[in-house]
mmCIF file of C-alpha atoms in Angstrom:
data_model
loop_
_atom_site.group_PDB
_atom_site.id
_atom_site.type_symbol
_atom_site.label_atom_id
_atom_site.label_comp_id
_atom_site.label_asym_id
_atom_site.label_seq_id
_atom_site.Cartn_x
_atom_site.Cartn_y
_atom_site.Cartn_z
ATOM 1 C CA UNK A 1153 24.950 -125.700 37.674
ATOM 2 C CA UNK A 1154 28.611 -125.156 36.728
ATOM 3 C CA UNK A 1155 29.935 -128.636 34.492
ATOM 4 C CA UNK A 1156 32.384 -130.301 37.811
ATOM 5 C CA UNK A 1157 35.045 -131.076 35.611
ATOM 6 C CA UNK A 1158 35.597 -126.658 34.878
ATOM 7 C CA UNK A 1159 35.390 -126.516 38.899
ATOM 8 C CA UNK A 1160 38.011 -129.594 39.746
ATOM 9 C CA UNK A 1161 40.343 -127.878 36.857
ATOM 10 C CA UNK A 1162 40.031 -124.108 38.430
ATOM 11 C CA UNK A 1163 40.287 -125.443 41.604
ATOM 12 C CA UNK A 1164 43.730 -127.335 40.752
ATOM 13 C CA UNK A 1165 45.128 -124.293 39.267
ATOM 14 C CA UNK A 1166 43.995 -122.182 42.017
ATOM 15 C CA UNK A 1167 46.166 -124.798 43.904
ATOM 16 C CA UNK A 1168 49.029 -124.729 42.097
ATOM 17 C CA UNK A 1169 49.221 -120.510 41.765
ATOM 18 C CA UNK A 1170 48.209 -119.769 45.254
ATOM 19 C CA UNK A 1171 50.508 -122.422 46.581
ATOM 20 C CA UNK A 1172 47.959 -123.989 49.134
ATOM 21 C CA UNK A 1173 48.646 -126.221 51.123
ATOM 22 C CA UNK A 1174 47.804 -130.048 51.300
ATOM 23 C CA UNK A 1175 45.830 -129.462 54.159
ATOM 24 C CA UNK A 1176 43.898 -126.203 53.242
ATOM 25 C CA UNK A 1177 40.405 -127.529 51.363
ATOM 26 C CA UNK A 1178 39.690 -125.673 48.375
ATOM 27 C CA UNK A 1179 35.492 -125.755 47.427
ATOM 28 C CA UNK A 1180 33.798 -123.555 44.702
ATOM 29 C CA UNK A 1181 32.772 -121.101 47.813
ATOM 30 C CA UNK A 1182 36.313 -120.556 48.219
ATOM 31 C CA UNK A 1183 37.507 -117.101 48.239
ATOM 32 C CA UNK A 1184 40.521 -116.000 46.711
ATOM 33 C CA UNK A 1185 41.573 -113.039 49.157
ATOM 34 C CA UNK A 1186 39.406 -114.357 52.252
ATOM 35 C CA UNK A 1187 40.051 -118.269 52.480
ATOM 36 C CA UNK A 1188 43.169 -118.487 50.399
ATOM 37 C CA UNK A 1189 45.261 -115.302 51.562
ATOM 38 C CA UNK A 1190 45.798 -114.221 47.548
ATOM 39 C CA UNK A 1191 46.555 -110.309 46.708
ATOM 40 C CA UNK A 1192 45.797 -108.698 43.567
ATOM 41 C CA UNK A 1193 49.365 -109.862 41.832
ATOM 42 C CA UNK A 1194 48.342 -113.728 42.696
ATOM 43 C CA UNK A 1195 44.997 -113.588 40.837
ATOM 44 C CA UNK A 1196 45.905 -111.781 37.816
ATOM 45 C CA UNK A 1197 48.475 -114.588 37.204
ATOM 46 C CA UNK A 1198 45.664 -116.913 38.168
ATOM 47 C CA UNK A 1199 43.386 -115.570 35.629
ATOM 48 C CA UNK A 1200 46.734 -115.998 33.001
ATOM 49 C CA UNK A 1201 46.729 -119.487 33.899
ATOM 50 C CA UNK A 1202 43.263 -120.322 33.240
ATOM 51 C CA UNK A 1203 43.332 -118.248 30.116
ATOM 52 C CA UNK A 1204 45.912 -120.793 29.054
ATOM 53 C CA UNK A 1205 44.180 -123.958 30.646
ATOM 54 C CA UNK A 1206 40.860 -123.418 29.070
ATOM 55 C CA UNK A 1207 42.553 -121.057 25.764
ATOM 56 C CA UNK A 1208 40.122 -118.249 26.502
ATOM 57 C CA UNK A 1209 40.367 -114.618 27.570
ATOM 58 C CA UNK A 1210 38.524 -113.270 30.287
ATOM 59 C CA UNK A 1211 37.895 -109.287 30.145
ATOM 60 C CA UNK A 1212 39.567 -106.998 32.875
ATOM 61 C CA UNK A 1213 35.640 -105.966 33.988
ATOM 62 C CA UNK A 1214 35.092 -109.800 34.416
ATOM 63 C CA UNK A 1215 37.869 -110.593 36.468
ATOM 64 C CA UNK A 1216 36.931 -107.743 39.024
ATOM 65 C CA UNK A 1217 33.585 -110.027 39.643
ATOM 66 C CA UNK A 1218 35.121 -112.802 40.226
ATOM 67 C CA UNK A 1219 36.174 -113.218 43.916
ATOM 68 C CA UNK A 1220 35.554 -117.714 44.592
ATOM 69 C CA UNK A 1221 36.321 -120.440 42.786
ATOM 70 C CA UNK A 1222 33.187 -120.822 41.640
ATOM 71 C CA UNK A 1223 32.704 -117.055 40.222
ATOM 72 C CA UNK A 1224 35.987 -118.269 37.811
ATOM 73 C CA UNK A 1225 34.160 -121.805 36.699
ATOM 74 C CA UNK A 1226 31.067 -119.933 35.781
ATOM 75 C CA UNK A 1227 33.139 -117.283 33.584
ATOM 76 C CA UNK A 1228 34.845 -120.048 31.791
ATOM 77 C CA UNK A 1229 31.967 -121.944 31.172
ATOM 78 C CA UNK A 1230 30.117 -119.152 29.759
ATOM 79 C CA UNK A 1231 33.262 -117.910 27.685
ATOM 80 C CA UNK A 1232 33.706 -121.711 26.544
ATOM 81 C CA UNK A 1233 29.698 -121.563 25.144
#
């Protein structure tokens, strides 16, 4: 189980990059291109900002697997071990 308080902090950013709306609910299933409407540009300065949130660097190959909310908070967790 991914620690809540990496999930409510990836899911603010993912907020704040994406520029969701109020009324758009963000979960951990969220997907980035799916539910949130993000291209490529969006999440690679989404991954920037939570390299600079959590001061860790997530590998190129990484990011690729990533494609929810939830994918992210589990790569930061494990990078923050």
């Amino acid at each position: 189980q991914t620690n809540p308080e990496i999930v409510d902090k990836v899911i603010k950013i993912a907020r704040e990059q994406f520029g969701v709306q109020d009324d758009l609910e963000v979960t951990a299933q969220s997907t980035f291109v799916d539910d949130i409407g993000a291209d490529d540009l969006a999440i690679r300065e989404f991954v920037l900002a939570l390299e600079e949130a959590f001061g860790i660097e997530i590998e190129d190959k990484k990011v690729e697997s990533i494609s929810t909310v939830g994918q992210a908070a589990e790569v930061i967790e494990e990078l923050l071990k």
